[in-house]
PDB file of N, CA and C in Angstrom:
ATOM      1  N   MET N   1       8.270   4.798  -9.194  1.00 90.00           N
ATOM      2  CA  MET N   1       7.277   3.785  -8.914  1.00 90.00           C
ATOM      3  C   MET N   1       7.935   2.601  -8.221  1.00 90.00           C
ATOM      4  N   LYS N   2       7.139   1.943  -7.426  1.00 93.00           N
ATOM      5  CA  LYS N   2       7.611   0.771  -6.707  1.00 93.00           C
ATOM      6  C   LYS N   2       6.752  -0.418  -7.109  1.00 93.00           C
ATOM      7  N   PHE N   3       7.302  -1.616  -6.931  1.00 96.00           N
ATOM      8  CA  PHE N   3       6.579  -2.839  -7.269  1.00 96.00           C
ATOM      9  C   PHE N   3       5.957  -3.417  -6.002  1.00 96.00           C
ATOM     10  N   PHE N   4       4.687  -3.779  -6.091  1.00 96.00           N
ATOM     11  CA  PHE N   4       3.943  -4.259  -4.930  1.00 96.00           C
ATOM     12  C   PHE N   4       3.425  -5.680  -5.142  1.00 96.00           C
ATOM     13  N   TYR N   5       3.323  -6.387  -4.021  1.00 97.00           N
ATOM     14  CA  TYR N   5       2.866  -7.775  -4.004  1.00 97.00           C
ATOM     15  C   TYR N   5       1.813  -7.935  -2.914  1.00 97.00           C
ATOM     16  N   LEU N   6       0.927  -8.910  -3.122  1.00 96.00           N
ATOM     17  CA  LEU N   6      -0.119  -9.234  -2.160  1.00 96.00           C
ATOM     18  C   LEU N   6       0.136 -10.629  -1.623  1.00 96.00           C
ATOM     19  N   SER N   7       0.212 -10.740  -0.321  1.00 96.00           N
ATOM     20  CA  SER N   7       0.418 -12.044   0.309  1.00 96.00           C
ATOM     21  C   SER N   7      -0.778 -12.948   0.013  1.00 96.00           C
ATOM     22  N   SER N   8      -0.505 -14.205  -0.286  1.00 95.00           N
ATOM     23  CA  SER N   8      -1.584 -15.161  -0.545  1.00 95.00           C
ATOM     24  C   SER N   8      -1.956 -15.934   0.718  1.00 95.00           C
ATOM     25  N   LYS N   9      -1.242 -15.644   1.808  1.00 94.00           N
ATOM     26  CA  LYS N   9      -1.563 -16.256   3.103  1.00 94.00           C
ATOM     27  C   LYS N   9      -1.902 -15.140   4.084  1.00 94.00           C
ATOM     28  N   PRO N  10      -2.941 -15.328   4.877  1.00 94.00           N
ATOM     29  CA  PRO N  10      -3.334 -14.268   5.813  1.00 94.00           C
ATOM     30  C   PRO N  10      -2.350 -14.122   6.975  1.00 94.00           C
ATOM     31  N   ASN N  11      -2.318 -12.918   7.555  1.00 92.00           N
ATOM     32  CA  ASN N  11      -1.508 -12.693   8.751  1.00 92.00           C
ATOM     33  C   ASN N  11      -2.272 -13.200   9.973  1.00 92.00           C
ATOM     34  N   ASP N  12      -1.772 -12.915  11.158  1.00 91.00           N
ATOM     35  CA  ASP N  12      -2.400 -13.403  12.396  1.00 91.00           C
ATOM     36  C   ASP N  12      -3.818 -12.873  12.605  1.00 91.00           C
ATOM     37  N   LEU N  13      -4.117 -11.743  11.991  1.00 92.00           N
ATOM     38  CA  LEU N  13      -5.455 -11.151  12.120  1.00 92.00           C
ATOM     39  C   LEU N  13      -6.397 -11.566  10.991  1.00 92.00           C
ATOM     40  N   GLY N  14      -5.890 -12.396  10.070  1.00 93.00           N
ATOM     41  CA  GLY N  14      -6.710 -12.855   8.950  1.00 93.00           C
ATOM     42  C   GLY N  14      -6.701 -11.937   7.750  1.00 93.00           C
ATOM     43  N   HIS N  15      -5.799 -10.956   7.722  1.00 94.00           N
ATOM     44  CA  HIS N  15      -5.701 -10.023   6.604  1.00 94.00           C
ATOM     45  C   HIS N  15      -4.572 -10.435   5.666  1.00 94.00           C
ATOM     46  N   PHE N  16      -4.699 -10.038   4.420  1.00 95.00           N
ATOM     47  CA  PHE N  16      -3.688 -10.310   3.407  1.00 95.00           C
ATOM     48  C   PHE N  16      -2.918  -9.020   3.168  1.00 95.00           C
ATOM     49  N   GLU N  17      -1.626  -9.041   3.457  1.00 95.00           N
ATOM     50  CA  GLU N  17      -0.831  -7.814   3.441  1.00 95.00           C
ATOM     51  C   GLU N  17      -0.229  -7.507   2.079  1.00 95.00           C
ATOM     52  N   ILE N  18      -0.184  -6.209   1.790  1.00 95.00           N
ATOM     53  CA  ILE N  18       0.475  -5.693   0.593  1.00 95.00           C
ATOM     54  C   ILE N  18       1.889  -5.290   1.003  1.00 95.00           C
ATOM     55  N   HIS N  19       2.875  -5.683   0.186  1.00 95.00           N
ATOM     56  CA  HIS N  19       4.267  -5.367   0.483  1.00 95.00           C
ATOM     57  C   HIS N  19       4.956  -4.776  -0.745  1.00 95.00           C
ATOM     58  N   GLU N  20       5.901  -3.867  -0.497  1.00 95.00           N
ATOM     59  CA  GLU N  20       6.803  -3.409  -1.545  1.00 95.00           C
ATOM     60  C   GLU N  20       7.810  -4.526  -1.810  1.00 95.00           C
ATOM     61  N   LYS N  21       8.370  -4.512  -2.981  1.00 95.00           N
ATOM     62  CA  LYS N  21       9.337  -5.537  -3.382  1.00 95.00           C
ATOM     63  C   LYS N  21      10.510  -5.646  -2.412  1.00 95.00           C
ATOM     64  N   GLU N  22      10.963  -4.520  -1.863  1.00 94.00           N
ATOM     65  CA  GLU N  22      12.137  -4.493  -0.989  1.00 94.00           C
ATOM     66  C   GLU N  22      11.813  -4.654   0.497  1.00 94.00           C
ATOM     67  N   CYS N  23      10.572  -4.913   0.853  1.00 94.00           N
ATOM     68  CA  CYS N  23      10.171  -5.022   2.255  1.00 94.00           C
ATOM     69  C   CYS N  23      10.822  -6.240   2.921  1.00 94.00           C
ATOM     70  N   PRO N  24      11.378  -6.074   4.114  1.00 94.00           N
ATOM     71  CA  PRO N  24      11.965  -7.215   4.811  1.00 94.00           C
ATOM     72  C   PRO N  24      10.914  -8.221   5.277  1.00 94.00           C
ATOM     73  N   GLN N  25       9.647  -7.821   5.319  1.00 93.00           N
ATOM     74  CA  GLN N  25       8.566  -8.704   5.768  1.00 93.00           C
ATOM     75  C   GLN N  25       7.850  -9.418   4.617  1.00 93.00           C
ATOM     76  N   ILE N  26       8.297  -9.211   3.374  1.00 94.00           N
ATOM     77  CA  ILE N  26       7.611  -9.787   2.218  1.00 94.00           C
ATOM     78  C   ILE N  26       7.667 -11.320   2.274  1.00 94.00           C
ATOM     79  N   PRO N  27       6.562 -11.982   1.972  1.00 95.00           N
ATOM     80  CA  PRO N  27       6.559 -13.448   1.985  1.00 95.00           C
ATOM     81  C   PRO N  27       7.406 -14.026   0.844  1.00 95.00           C
ATOM     82  N   ASP N  28       7.710 -15.307   0.947  1.00 95.00           N
ATOM     83  CA  ASP N  28       8.432 -15.992  -0.123  1.00 95.00           C
ATOM     84  C   ASP N  28       7.660 -15.883  -1.431  1.00 95.00           C
ATOM     85  N   ALA N  29       8.350 -16.027  -2.544  1.00 95.00           N
ATOM     86  CA  ALA N  29       7.748 -15.857  -3.873  1.00 95.00           C
ATOM     87  C   ALA N  29       6.520 -16.749  -4.073  1.00 95.00           C
ATOM     88  N   ILE N  30       6.527 -17.922  -3.510  1.00 96.00           N
ATOM     89  CA  ILE N  30       5.399 -18.844  -3.682  1.00 96.00           C
ATOM     90  C   ILE N  30       4.160 -18.401  -2.894  1.00 96.00           C
ATOM     91  N   ASP N  31       4.358 -17.534  -1.912  1.00 96.00           N
ATOM     92  CA  ASP N  31       3.266 -17.098  -1.034  1.00 96.00           C
ATOM     93  C   ASP N  31       2.814 -15.670  -1.294  1.00 96.00           C
ATOM     94  N   ARG N  32       3.029 -15.168  -2.507  1.00 96.00           N
ATOM     95  CA  ARG N  32       2.603 -13.814  -2.841  1.00 96.00           C
ATOM     96  C   ARG N  32       2.205 -13.716  -4.314  1.00 96.00           C
ATOM     97  N   ASP N  33       1.386 -12.713  -4.600  1.00 95.00           N
ATOM     98  CA  ASP N  33       0.928 -12.440  -5.971  1.00 95.00           C
ATOM     99  C   ASP N  33       1.349 -11.029  -6.355  1.00 95.00           C
ATOM    100  N   TYR N  34       1.791 -10.875  -7.578  1.00 96.00           N
ATOM    101  CA  TYR N  34       2.236  -9.574  -8.078  1.00 96.00           C
ATOM    102  C   TYR N  34       1.034  -8.676  -8.318  1.00 96.00           C
ATOM    103  N   LEU N  35       1.077  -7.469  -7.764  1.00 96.00           N
ATOM    104  CA  LEU N  35       0.019  -6.478  -7.987  1.00 96.00           C
ATOM    105  C   LEU N  35       0.366  -5.534  -9.122  1.00 96.00           C
ATOM    106  N   GLY N  36       1.639  -5.126  -9.209  1.00 96.00           N
ATOM    107  CA  GLY N  36       2.055  -4.216 -10.258  1.00 96.00           C
ATOM    108  C   GLY N  36       2.818  -3.031  -9.702  1.00 96.00           C
ATOM    109  N   PRO N  37       3.179  -2.098 -10.584  1.00 96.00           N
ATOM    110  CA  PRO N  37       3.890  -0.895 -10.152  1.00 96.00           C
ATOM    111  C   PRO N  37       2.900   0.198  -9.734  1.00 96.00           C
ATOM    112  N   PHE N  38       3.172   0.806  -8.595  1.00 94.00           N
ATOM    113  CA  PHE N  38       2.324   1.880  -8.077  1.00 94.00           C
ATOM    114  C   PHE N  38       3.206   2.934  -7.424  1.00 94.00           C
ATOM    115  N   ASN N  39       2.683   4.124  -7.261  1.00 93.00           N
ATOM    116  CA  ASN N  39       3.413   5.200  -6.602  1.00 93.00           C
ATOM    117  C   ASN N  39       3.527   4.994  -5.096  1.00 93.00           C
ATOM    118  N   ASN N  40       2.495   4.354  -4.507  1.00 92.00           N
ATOM    119  CA  ASN N  40       2.490   4.153  -3.059  1.00 92.00           C
ATOM    120  C   ASN N  40       1.562   2.999  -2.689  1.00 92.00           C
ATOM    121  N   GLY N  41       1.573   2.645  -1.411  1.00 91.00           N
ATOM    122  CA  GLY N  41       0.767   1.535  -0.921  1.00 91.00           C
ATOM    123  C   GLY N  41      -0.725   1.762  -1.048  1.00 91.00           C
ATOM    124  N   ARG N  42      -1.140   3.017  -0.937  1.00 90.00           N
ATOM    125  CA  ARG N  42      -2.575   3.324  -1.048  1.00 90.00           C
ATOM    126  C   ARG N  42      -3.101   2.986  -2.447  1.00 90.00           C
ATOM    127  N   GLU N  43      -2.321   3.279  -3.479  1.00 92.00           N
ATOM    128  CA  GLU N  43      -2.718   2.935  -4.844  1.00 92.00           C
ATOM    129  C   GLU N  43      -2.755   1.420  -5.022  1.00 92.00           C
ATOM    130  N   ALA N  44      -1.757   0.728  -4.483  1.00 93.00           N
ATOM    131  CA  ALA N  44      -1.718  -0.735  -4.579  1.00 93.00           C
ATOM    132  C   ALA N  44      -2.898  -1.354  -3.847  1.00 93.00           C
ATOM    133  N   LEU N  45      -3.298  -0.755  -2.745  1.00 93.00           N
ATOM    134  CA  LEU N  45      -4.426  -1.267  -1.970  1.00 93.00           C
ATOM    135  C   LEU N  45      -5.721  -1.244  -2.768  1.00 93.00           C
ATOM    136  N   ARG N  46      -5.911  -0.229  -3.571  1.00 93.00           N
ATOM    137  CA  ARG N  46      -7.139  -0.164  -4.389  1.00 93.00           C
ATOM    138  C   ARG N  46      -7.251  -1.379  -5.299  1.00 93.00           C
ATOM    139  N   LYS N  47      -6.148  -1.775  -5.926  1.00 94.00           N
ATOM    140  CA  LYS N  47      -6.182  -2.957  -6.793  1.00 94.00           C
ATOM    141  C   LYS N  47      -6.311  -4.226  -5.960  1.00 94.00           C
ATOM    142  N   ALA N  48      -5.585  -4.293  -4.855  1.00 94.00           N
ATOM    143  CA  ALA N  48      -5.602  -5.495  -4.012  1.00 94.00           C
ATOM    144  C   ALA N  48      -7.003  -5.776  -3.472  1.00 94.00           C
ATOM    145  N   LEU N  49      -7.737  -4.739  -3.134  1.00 94.00           N
ATOM    146  CA  LEU N  49      -9.094  -4.939  -2.607  1.00 94.00           C
ATOM    147  C   LEU N  49     -10.024  -5.551  -3.647  1.00 94.00           C
ATOM    148  N   LEU N  50      -9.758  -5.320  -4.916  1.00 92.00           N
ATOM    149  CA  LEU N  50     -10.549  -5.955  -5.969  1.00 92.00           C
ATOM    150  C   LEU N  50     -10.240  -7.453  -6.042  1.00 92.00           C
ATOM    151  N   MET N  51      -8.990  -7.799  -5.764  1.00 91.00           N
ATOM    152  CA  MET N  51      -8.566  -9.203  -5.798  1.00 91.00           C
ATOM    153  C   MET N  51      -8.949  -9.938  -4.517  1.00 91.00           C
ATOM    154  N   ASN N  52      -8.850  -9.227  -3.379  1.00 92.00           N
ATOM    155  CA  ASN N  52      -9.107  -9.840  -2.085  1.00 92.00           C
ATOM    156  C   ASN N  52      -9.582  -8.760  -1.116  1.00 92.00           C
ATOM    157  N   PRO N  53     -10.875  -8.789  -0.741  1.00 92.00           N
ATOM    158  CA  PRO N  53     -11.423  -7.752   0.139  1.00 92.00           C
ATOM    159  C   PRO N  53     -10.760  -7.682   1.516  1.00 92.00           C
ATOM    160  N   GLY N  54      -9.994  -8.698   1.895  1.00 92.00           N
ATOM    161  CA  GLY N  54      -9.319  -8.708   3.188  1.00 92.00           C
ATOM    162  C   GLY N  54      -7.919  -8.137   3.136  1.00 92.00           C
ATOM    163  N   SER N  55      -7.606  -7.368   2.119  1.00 94.00           N
ATOM    164  CA  SER N  55      -6.262  -6.819   1.942  1.00 94.00           C
ATOM    165  C   SER N  55      -6.019  -5.602   2.819  1.00 94.00           C
ATOM    166  N   VAL N  56      -4.782  -5.496   3.315  1.00 94.00           N
ATOM    167  CA  VAL N  56      -4.350  -4.343   4.108  1.00 94.00           C
ATOM    168  C   VAL N  56      -2.911  -4.003   3.724  1.00 94.00           C
ATOM    169  N   CYS N  57      -2.488  -2.803   4.046  1.00 93.00           N
ATOM    170  CA  CYS N  57      -1.109  -2.393   3.789  1.00 93.00           C
ATOM    171  C   CYS N  57      -0.193  -2.879   4.903  1.00 93.00           C
ATOM    172  N   CYS N  58       1.001  -3.281   4.537  1.00 92.00           N
ATOM    173  CA  CYS N  58       2.016  -3.700   5.499  1.00 92.00           C
ATOM    174  C   CYS N  58       2.397  -2.517   6.385  1.00 92.00           C
ATOM    175  N   GLU N  59       2.501  -2.754   7.678  1.00 90.00           N
ATOM    176  CA  GLU N  59       2.865  -1.684   8.612  1.00 90.00           C
ATOM    177  C   GLU N  59       4.313  -1.247   8.456  1.00 90.00           C
ATOM    178  N   HIS N  60       5.151  -2.098   7.869  1.00 89.00           N
ATOM    179  CA  HIS N  60       6.576  -1.794   7.755  1.00 89.00           C
ATOM    180  C   HIS N  60       6.916  -1.006   6.495  1.00 89.00           C
ATOM    181  N   CYS N  61       6.315  -1.359   5.376  1.00 91.00           N
ATOM    182  CA  CYS N  61       6.747  -0.752   4.110  1.00 91.00           C
ATOM    183  C   CYS N  61       5.708   0.135   3.445  1.00 91.00           C
ATOM    184  N   CYS N  62       4.469   0.047   3.839  1.00 83.00           N
ATOM    185  CA  CYS N  62       3.420   0.803   3.147  1.00 83.00           C
ATOM    186  C   CYS N  62       2.819   1.913   3.991  1.00 83.00           C
ATOM    187  N   GLN N  63       3.499   2.316   5.035  1.00 74.00           N
ATOM    188  CA  GLN N  63       2.990   3.414   5.845  1.00 74.00           C
ATOM    189  C   GLN N  63       3.063   4.691   5.028  1.00 74.00           C
ATOM    190  N   THR N  64       1.959   5.375   4.958  1.00 57.00           N
ATOM    191  CA  THR N  64       1.934   6.635   4.229  1.00 57.00           C
ATOM    192  C   THR N  64       1.495   7.738   5.175  1.00 57.00           C
ATOM    193  N   ASN N  65       2.244   8.764   5.198  1.00 51.00           N
ATOM    194  CA  ASN N  65       1.910   9.937   6.000  1.00 51.00           C
ATOM    195  C   ASN N  65       1.592  11.078   5.045  1.00 51.00           C
ATOM    196  N   PHE N  66       0.318  11.308   4.868  1.00 45.00           N
ATOM    197  CA  PHE N  66      -0.104  12.373   3.967  1.00 45.00           C
ATOM    198  C   PHE N  66      -0.347  13.637   4.760  1.00 45.00           C
ATOM    199  N   GLU N  67       0.143  14.734   4.259  1.00 43.00           N
ATOM    200  CA  GLU N  67      -0.110  16.024   4.866  1.00 43.00           C
ATOM    201  C   GLU N  67      -0.865  16.863   3.862  1.00 43.00           C
ATOM    202  N   ALA N  68      -2.009  17.317   4.269  1.00 41.00           N
ATOM    203  CA  ALA N  68      -2.796  18.175   3.387  1.00 41.00           C
ATOM    204  C   ALA N  68      -2.184  19.566   3.384  1.00 41.00           C
ATOM    205  N   MET N  69      -2.137  20.143   2.232  1.00 46.00           N
ATOM    206  CA  MET N  69      -1.619  21.499   2.109  1.00 46.00           C
ATOM    207  C   MET N  69      -2.762  22.389   1.673  1.00 46.00           C
ATOM    208  N   PHE N  70      -3.050  23.376   2.474  1.00 48.00           N
ATOM    209  CA  PHE N  70      -4.129  24.282   2.177  1.00 48.00           C
ATOM    210  C   PHE N  70      -3.564  25.685   1.979  1.00 48.00           C
ATOM    211  N   SER N  71      -4.182  26.395   1.103  1.00 46.00           N
ATOM    212  CA  SER N  71      -3.802  27.800   0.934  1.00 46.00           C
ATOM    213  C   SER N  71      -5.091  28.624   0.963  1.00 46.00           C
ATOM    214  N   GLN N  72      -4.971  29.775   1.510  1.00 52.00           N
ATOM    215  CA  GLN N  72      -6.117  30.652   1.575  1.00 52.00           C
ATOM    216  C   GLN N  72      -6.153  31.516   0.321  1.00 52.00           C
ATOM    217  N   SER N  73      -7.351  31.779  -0.113  1.00 51.00           N
ATOM    218  CA  SER N  73      -7.474  32.682  -1.256  1.00 51.00           C
ATOM    219  C   SER N  73      -7.122  34.092  -0.800  1.00 51.00           C
ATOM    220  N   LYS N  74      -6.772  34.931  -1.735  1.00 53.00           N
ATOM    221  CA  LYS N  74      -6.348  36.301  -1.395  1.00 53.00           C
ATOM    222  C   LYS N  74      -7.439  37.083  -0.688  1.00 53.00           C
ATOM    223  N   LYS N  75      -8.700  36.859  -1.032  1.00 55.00           N
ATOM    224  CA  LYS N  75      -9.753  37.625  -0.392  1.00 55.00           C
ATOM    225  C   LYS N  75      -9.953  37.212   1.071  1.00 55.00           C
ATOM    226  N   ASN N  76      -9.567  35.963   1.438  1.00 53.00           N
ATOM    227  CA  ASN N  76      -9.678  35.521   2.831  1.00 53.00           C
ATOM    228  C   ASN N  76      -8.507  36.004   3.666  1.00 53.00           C
ATOM    229  N   GLN N  77      -7.428  36.411   3.048  1.00 51.00           N
ATOM    230  CA  GLN N  77      -6.251  36.845   3.781  1.00 51.00           C
ATOM    231  C   GLN N  77      -6.368  38.295   4.256  1.00 51.00           C
ATOM    232  N   ALA N  78      -7.260  39.037   3.686  1.00 50.00           N
ATOM    233  CA  ALA N  78      -7.390  40.468   4.026  1.00 50.00           C
ATOM    234  C   ALA N  78      -7.991  40.703   5.372  1.00 50.00           C
TER     235      ALA N  78
END
């Protein structure tokens, strides 16, 4: 799990960014709010949106590349 924070100041587009604790773009301690421990940025975003509807994931630390894995049932393989 990683620790996530929500910026209390908007970015240039007016959004409030979510950052991992180790992100080089994370705001100073006074300019962020602790969200908690999450597995990824998408989970942190769900909580952040409850706190601030203008929340978005940081492009540097919260990029998630999900790949769906599908398997065919045995009857479809025949």
